[in-house]
Short mmCIF file of C-alpha atoms in Angstrom, two decimals:
data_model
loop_
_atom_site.label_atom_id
_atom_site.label_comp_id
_atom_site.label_asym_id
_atom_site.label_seq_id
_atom_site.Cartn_x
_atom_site.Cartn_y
_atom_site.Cartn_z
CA UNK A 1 57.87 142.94 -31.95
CA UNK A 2 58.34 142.77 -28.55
CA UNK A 3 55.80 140.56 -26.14
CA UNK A 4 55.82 140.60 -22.38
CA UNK A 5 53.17 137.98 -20.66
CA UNK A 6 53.03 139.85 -16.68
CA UNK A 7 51.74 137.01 -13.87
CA UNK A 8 51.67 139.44 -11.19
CA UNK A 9 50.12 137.48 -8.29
CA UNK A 10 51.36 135.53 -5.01
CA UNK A 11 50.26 132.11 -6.16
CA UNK A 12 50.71 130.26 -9.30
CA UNK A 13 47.28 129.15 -10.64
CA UNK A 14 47.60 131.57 -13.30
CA UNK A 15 50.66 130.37 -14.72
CA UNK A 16 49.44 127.47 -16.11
CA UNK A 17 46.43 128.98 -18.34
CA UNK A 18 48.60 131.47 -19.82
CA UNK A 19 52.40 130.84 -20.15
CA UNK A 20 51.87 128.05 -22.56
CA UNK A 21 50.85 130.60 -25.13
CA UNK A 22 54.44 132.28 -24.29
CA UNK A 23 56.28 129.44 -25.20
CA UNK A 24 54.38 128.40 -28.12
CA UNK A 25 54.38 132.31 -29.90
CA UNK A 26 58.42 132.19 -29.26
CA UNK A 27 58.74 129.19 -31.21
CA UNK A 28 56.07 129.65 -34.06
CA UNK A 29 57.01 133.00 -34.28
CA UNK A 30 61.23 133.29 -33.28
CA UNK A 31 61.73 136.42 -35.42
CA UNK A 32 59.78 138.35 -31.86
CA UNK A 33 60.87 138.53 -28.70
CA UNK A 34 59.05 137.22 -25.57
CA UNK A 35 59.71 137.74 -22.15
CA UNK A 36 57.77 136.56 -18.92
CA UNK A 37 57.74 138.83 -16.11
CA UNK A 38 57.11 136.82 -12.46
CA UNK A 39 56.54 137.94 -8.74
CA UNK A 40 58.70 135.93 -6.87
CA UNK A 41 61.13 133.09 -7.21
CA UNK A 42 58.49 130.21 -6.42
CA UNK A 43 56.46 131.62 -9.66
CA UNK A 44 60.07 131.34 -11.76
CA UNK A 45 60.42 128.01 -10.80
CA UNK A 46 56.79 127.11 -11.98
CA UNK A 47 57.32 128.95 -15.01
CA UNK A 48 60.83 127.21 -16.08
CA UNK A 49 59.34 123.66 -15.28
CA UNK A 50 56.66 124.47 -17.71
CA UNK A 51 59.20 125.66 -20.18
CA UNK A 52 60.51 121.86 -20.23
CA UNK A 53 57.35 120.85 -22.05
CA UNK A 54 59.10 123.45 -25.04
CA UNK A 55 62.37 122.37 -26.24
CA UNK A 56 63.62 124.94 -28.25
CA UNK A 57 61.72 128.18 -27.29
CA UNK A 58 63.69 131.32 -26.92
CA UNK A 59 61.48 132.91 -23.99
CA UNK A 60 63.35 134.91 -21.17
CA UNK A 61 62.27 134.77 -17.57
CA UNK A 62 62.57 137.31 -15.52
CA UNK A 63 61.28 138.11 -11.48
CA UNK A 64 59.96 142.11 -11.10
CA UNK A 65 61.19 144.48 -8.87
CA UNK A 66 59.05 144.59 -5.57
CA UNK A 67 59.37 148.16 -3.81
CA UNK A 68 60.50 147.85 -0.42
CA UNK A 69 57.60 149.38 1.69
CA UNK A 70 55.69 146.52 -0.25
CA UNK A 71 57.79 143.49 1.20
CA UNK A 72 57.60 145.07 4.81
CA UNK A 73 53.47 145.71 4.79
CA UNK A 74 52.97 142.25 2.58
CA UNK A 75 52.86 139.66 6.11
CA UNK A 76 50.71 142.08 7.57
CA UNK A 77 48.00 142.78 5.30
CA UNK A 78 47.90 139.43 3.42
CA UNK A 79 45.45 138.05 4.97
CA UNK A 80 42.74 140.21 3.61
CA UNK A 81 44.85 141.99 0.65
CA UNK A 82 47.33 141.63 -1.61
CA UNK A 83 49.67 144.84 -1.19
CA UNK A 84 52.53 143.98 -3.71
CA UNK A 85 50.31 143.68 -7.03
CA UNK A 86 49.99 147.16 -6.96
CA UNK A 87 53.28 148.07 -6.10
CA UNK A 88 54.56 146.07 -8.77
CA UNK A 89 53.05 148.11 -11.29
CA UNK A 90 53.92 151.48 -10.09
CA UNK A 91 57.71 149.94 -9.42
CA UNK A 92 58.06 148.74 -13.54
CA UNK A 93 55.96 151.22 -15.69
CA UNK A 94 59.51 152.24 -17.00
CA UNK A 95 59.74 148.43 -18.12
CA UNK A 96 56.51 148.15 -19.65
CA UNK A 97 57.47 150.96 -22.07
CA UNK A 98 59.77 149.05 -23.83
CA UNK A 99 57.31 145.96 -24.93
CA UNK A 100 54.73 146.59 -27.63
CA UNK A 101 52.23 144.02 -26.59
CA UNK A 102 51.31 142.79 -22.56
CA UNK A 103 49.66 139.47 -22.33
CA UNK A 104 47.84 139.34 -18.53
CA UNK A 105 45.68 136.56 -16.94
CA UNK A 106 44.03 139.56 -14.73
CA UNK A 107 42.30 142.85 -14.84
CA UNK A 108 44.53 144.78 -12.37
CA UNK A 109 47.31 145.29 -15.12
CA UNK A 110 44.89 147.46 -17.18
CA UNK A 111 45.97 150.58 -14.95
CA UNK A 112 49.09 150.25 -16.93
CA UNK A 113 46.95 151.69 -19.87
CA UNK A 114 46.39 155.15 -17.67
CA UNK A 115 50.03 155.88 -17.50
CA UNK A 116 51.79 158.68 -19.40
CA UNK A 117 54.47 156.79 -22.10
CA UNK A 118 52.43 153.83 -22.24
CA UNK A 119 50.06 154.73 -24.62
CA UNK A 120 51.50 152.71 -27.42
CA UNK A 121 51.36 149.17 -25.14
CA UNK A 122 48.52 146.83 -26.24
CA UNK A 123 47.32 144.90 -23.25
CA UNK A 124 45.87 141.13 -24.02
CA UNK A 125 43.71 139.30 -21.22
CA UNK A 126 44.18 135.53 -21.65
CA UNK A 127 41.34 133.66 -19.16
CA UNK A 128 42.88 131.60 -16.41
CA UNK A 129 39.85 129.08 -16.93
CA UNK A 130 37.05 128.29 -17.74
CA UNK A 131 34.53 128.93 -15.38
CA UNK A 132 30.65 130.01 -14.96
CA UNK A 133 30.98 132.61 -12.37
CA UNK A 134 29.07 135.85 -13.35
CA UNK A 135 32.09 137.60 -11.80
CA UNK A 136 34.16 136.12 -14.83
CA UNK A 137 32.66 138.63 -17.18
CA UNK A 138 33.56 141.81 -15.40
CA UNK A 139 33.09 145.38 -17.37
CA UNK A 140 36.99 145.99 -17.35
CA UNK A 141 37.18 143.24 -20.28
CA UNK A 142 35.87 146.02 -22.76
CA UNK A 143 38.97 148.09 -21.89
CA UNK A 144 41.47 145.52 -23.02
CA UNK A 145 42.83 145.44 -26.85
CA UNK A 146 42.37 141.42 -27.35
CA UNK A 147 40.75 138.92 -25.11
CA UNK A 148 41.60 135.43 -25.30
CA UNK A 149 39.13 132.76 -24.42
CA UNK A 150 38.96 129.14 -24.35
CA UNK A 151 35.93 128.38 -26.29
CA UNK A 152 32.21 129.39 -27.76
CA UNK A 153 30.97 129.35 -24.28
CA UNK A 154 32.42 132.55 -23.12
CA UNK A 155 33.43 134.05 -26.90
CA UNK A 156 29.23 133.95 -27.29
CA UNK A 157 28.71 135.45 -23.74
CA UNK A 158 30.94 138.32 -24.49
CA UNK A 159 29.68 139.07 -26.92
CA UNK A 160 26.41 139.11 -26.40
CA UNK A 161 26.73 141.59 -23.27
CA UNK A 162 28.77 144.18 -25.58
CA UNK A 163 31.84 143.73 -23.47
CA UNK A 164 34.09 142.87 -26.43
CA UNK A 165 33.61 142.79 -30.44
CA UNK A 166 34.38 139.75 -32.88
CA UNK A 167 37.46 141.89 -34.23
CA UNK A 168 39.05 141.72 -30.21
CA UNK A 169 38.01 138.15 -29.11
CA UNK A 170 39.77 135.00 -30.61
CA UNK A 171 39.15 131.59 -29.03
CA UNK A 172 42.94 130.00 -28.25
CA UNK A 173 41.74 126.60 -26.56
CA UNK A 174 42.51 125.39 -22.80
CA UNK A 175 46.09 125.84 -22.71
CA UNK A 176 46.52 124.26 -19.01
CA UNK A 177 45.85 120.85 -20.95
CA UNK A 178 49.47 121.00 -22.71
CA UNK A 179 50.77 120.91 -19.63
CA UNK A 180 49.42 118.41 -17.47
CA UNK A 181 51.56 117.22 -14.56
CA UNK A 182 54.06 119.45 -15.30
CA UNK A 183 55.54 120.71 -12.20
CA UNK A 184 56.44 116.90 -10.86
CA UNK A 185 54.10 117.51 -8.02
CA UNK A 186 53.54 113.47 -6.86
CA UNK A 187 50.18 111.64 -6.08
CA UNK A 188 49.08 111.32 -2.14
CA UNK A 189 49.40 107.98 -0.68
CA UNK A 190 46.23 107.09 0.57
CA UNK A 191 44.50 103.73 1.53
CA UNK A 192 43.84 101.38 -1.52
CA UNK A 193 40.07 99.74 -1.41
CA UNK A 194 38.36 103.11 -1.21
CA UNK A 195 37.07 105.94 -3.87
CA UNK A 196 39.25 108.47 -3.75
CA UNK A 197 36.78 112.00 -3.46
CA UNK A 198 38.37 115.53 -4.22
CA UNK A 199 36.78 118.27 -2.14
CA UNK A 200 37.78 121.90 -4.41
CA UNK A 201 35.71 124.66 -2.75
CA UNK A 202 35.78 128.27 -3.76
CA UNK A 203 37.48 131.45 -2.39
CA UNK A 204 34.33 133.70 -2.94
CA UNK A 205 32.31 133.11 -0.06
CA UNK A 206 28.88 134.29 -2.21
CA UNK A 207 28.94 130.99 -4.30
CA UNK A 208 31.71 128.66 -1.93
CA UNK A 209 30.31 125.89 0.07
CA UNK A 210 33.50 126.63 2.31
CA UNK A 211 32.11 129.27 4.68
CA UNK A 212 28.79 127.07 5.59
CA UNK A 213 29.44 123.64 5.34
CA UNK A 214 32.99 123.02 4.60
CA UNK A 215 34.16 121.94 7.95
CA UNK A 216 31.08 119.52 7.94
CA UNK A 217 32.52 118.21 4.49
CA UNK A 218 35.79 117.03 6.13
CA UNK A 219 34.11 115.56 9.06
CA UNK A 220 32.13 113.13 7.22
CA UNK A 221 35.06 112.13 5.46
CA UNK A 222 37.07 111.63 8.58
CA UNK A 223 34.49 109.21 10.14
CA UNK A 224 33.61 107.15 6.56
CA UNK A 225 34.95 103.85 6.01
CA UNK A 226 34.62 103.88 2.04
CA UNK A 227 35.98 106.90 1.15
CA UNK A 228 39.56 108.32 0.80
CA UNK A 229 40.01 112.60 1.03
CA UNK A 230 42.01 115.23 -0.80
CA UNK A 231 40.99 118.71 0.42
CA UNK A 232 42.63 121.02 -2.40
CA UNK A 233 40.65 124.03 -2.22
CA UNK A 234 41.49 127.34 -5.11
CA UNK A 235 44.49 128.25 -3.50
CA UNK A 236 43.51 131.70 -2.69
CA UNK A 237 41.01 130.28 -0.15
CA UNK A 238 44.38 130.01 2.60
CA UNK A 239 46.30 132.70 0.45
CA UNK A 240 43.69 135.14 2.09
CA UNK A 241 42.71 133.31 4.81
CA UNK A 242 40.82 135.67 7.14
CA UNK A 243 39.35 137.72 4.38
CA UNK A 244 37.80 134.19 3.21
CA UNK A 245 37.36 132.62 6.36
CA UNK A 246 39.64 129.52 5.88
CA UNK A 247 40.84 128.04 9.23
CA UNK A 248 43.01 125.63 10.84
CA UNK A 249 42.82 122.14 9.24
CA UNK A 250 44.80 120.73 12.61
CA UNK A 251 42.12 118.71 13.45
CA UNK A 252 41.73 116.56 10.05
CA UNK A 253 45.70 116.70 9.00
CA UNK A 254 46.80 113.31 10.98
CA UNK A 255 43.42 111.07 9.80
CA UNK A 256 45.47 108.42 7.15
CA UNK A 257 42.50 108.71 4.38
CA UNK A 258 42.75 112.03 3.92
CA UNK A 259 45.28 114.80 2.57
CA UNK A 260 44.97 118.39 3.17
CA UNK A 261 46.70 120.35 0.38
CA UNK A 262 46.33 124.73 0.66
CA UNK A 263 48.26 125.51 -2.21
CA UNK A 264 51.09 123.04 -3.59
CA UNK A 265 52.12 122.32 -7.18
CA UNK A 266 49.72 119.02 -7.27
CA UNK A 267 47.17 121.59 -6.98
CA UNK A 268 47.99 123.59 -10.14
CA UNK A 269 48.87 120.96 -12.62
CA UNK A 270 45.87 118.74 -12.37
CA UNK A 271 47.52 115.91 -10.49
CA UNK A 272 44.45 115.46 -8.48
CA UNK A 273 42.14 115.94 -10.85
CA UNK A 274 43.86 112.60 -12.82
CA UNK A 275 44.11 110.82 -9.78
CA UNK A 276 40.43 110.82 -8.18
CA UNK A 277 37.30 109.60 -8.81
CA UNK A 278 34.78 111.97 -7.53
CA UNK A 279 35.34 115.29 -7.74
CA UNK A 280 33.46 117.68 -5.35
CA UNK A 281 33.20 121.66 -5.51
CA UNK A 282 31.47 124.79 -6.25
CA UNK A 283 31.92 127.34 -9.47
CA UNK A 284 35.97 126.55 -10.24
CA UNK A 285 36.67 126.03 -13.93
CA UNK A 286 38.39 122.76 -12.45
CA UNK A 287 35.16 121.01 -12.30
CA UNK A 288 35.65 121.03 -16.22
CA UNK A 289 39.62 120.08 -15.93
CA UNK A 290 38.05 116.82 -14.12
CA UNK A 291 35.21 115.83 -16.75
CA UNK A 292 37.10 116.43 -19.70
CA UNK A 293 38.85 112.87 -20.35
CA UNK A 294 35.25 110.86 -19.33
CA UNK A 295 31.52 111.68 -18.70
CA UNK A 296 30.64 111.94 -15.17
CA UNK A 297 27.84 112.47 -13.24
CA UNK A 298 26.78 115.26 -10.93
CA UNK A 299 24.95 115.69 -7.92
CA UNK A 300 24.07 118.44 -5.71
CA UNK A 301 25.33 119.36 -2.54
CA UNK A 302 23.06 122.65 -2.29
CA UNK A 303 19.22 121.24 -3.21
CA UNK A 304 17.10 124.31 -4.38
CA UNK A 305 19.31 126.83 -4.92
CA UNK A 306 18.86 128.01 -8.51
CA UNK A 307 22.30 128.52 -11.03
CA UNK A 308 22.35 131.51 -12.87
CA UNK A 309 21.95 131.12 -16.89
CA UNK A 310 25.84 130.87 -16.71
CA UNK A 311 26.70 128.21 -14.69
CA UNK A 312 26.86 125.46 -17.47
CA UNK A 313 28.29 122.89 -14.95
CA UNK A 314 25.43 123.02 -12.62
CA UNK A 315 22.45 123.78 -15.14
CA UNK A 316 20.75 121.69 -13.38
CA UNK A 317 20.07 124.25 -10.58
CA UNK A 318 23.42 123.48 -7.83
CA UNK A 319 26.01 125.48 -5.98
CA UNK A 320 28.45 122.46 -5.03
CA UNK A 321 28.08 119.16 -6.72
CA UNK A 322 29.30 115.57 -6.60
CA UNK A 323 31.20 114.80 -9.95
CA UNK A 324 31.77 111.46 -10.39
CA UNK A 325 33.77 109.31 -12.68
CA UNK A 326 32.07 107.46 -15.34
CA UNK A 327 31.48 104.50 -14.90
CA UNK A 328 31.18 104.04 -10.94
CA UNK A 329 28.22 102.03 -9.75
CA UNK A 330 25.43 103.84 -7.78
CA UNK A 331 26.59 101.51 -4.90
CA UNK A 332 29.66 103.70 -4.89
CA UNK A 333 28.47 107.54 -4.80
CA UNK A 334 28.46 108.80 -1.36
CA UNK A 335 25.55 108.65 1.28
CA UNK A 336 23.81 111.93 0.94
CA UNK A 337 24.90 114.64 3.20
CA UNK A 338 21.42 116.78 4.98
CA UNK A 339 20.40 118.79 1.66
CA UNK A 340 21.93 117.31 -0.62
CA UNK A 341 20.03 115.88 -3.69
CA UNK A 342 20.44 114.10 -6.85
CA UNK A 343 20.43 115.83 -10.36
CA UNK A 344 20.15 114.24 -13.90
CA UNK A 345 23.67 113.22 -15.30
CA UNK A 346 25.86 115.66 -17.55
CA UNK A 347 27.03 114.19 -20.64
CA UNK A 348 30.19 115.42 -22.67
CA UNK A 349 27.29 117.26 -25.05
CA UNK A 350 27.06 119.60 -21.64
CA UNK A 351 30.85 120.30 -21.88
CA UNK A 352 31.31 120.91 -25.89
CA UNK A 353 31.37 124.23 -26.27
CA UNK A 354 33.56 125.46 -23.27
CA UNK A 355 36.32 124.46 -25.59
CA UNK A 356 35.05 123.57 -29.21
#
């Protein structure tokens, strides 16, 4: 057989989730053939540094063919679309034909299954995370042949809602953890004698703390005294900046306690997630990527707004939380932003069935 795994976006977030299942199938499996498929040379080079982790795999690499008009129209329209993703797939449908099975992080691939000679090609969506967003479970998933998911947590919520059946869901783990650090991304150099807080706000401005309180969040961190900064934000925040309302950082980028990251490789491998103590966001599956080695505690950035029955990391009713490492003294949590409260502390009970 013939596998293709297709990460057709302009970042490389989903990279990480998926392509360790590549490498893995070509060596348990050498008899079949598996190919990745990348947009852009920056995505390659993510993709061959995670191959390192895979000594004798047999996976070929390849970039896709992006249609001219698509590379002219792509600096003027990215900042509220992506044009090439699209293009990509109307450019290769003639390369598609040739695999029997396409493995995809996304949903925009399934239009592949609409095209004439490509009836034969068995699509599989592989999550790239873990997250509670309601927007995760998405009525395309019913059209795909196999969904892979990284626990009980969203294997039960599919199939409760109907979207998929037992006989097209399989649970495959949290592949991003076999590949940790893997792109060589180093640690910021920040002061030593302070808590090091990571500030990782959503794109979506329904459930991001970005849009209203963001720039307030990096202020108070420019005038503390106790507390060191790394802004990573999901790297589509600035990959779309005016659709999502990011702006200039100018202001914050020269203060020696705090580093401003929109979309480098220490975003996508977890460096920062090792490195600090108190991790501070929204609905990003990376809230679970920072809790999984200890038991933290969480407190809320957004007192009284309800969580939805999905949103396992905040079930204590919270859009943005504190997250801190376990075990850091009271004495060392941050003062209380206006509206923010404290919730009860999350044990690793709260976390065992995204991934067990």
């Amino acid at each position: 057989m013939r596998f293709g795994f297709l990460f057709n976006h302009y970042a490389g977030h989903q990279i990480l989730h998926a392509a360790p299942i590549a490498f893995e199938l070509s060596r348990a499996y050498p008899q079949h053939q598996v190919e990745i498929f990348v947009l852009g040379a920056a995505l390659r080079s993510v993709v061959e540094r995670v191959a390192q982790r895979y000594p004798g795999h047999k996976v070929w690499v390849h970039m896709v063919e992006v249609p001219l008009y698509a590379r002219l129209i792509d600096p003027v329209i990215k900042p509220f679309a992506f044009a090439k993703k699209q293009a990509v797939l109307d450019a290769n449908k003639a390369l598609f034909a040739d695999f029997d099975v396409l493995v995809v992080p996304e949903k925009t691939s399934l239009k592949l299954k609409r095209e004439p000679g490509l009836e034969h090609l068995k699509i599989v969506y592989t999550h790239h995370g873990a997250g509670d967003r309601a927007e995760a479970y998405y009525p395309e998933l019913a059209q795909f042949d196999l969904v892979l998911a990284p626990g009980p947590k969203i294997t039960d919520r599919l199939l409760a809602s109907g979207l998929v059946k037992p006989e097209n869901c399989a649970i495959v783990g949290y592949p991003k953890f076999s590949v940790i650090q893997s792109l060589g991304a180093p640690y910021p150099r920040l002061p030593s004698g302070r808590k090091t807080v990571l500030y990782n706000p959503h794109y979506s401005r329904r459930e991001s703390s970005w849009p209203t309180m963001g720039r307030a969040v990096l202020e108070y961190f420019r005038q503390s005294d106790r507390y060191n900064l790394i802004f990573a934000p999901h790297v589509l925040l600035y990959q779309r900046w005016f659709r999502h309302r990011a702006r200039p950082l100018g202001r914050w980028r020269a203060v020696p306690h705090m580093h401003l990251d929109t979309g480098s490789d220490a975003v996508l491998d977890m460096t920062y997630m090792d490195g600090a103590d108190i991790y501070l966001g929204d609905v990003s599956s990376q809230i679970y990527e920072f809790c999984i080695a200890r038991v933290r505690q969480f407190f809320s950035m957004r007192g009284g707004w309800r969580a939805g029955k999905m949103m396992t990391a905040s079930r204590c009713g919270t859009r943005a939380m504190w997250c801190v490492r376990w075990p850091i003294s009271p004495r060392h949590w941050p003062k209380p932003m206006p509206g923010m409260a404290i919730i009860c502390p999350c044990k690793k009970a709260c976390f065992k069935r995204l991934l067990i």
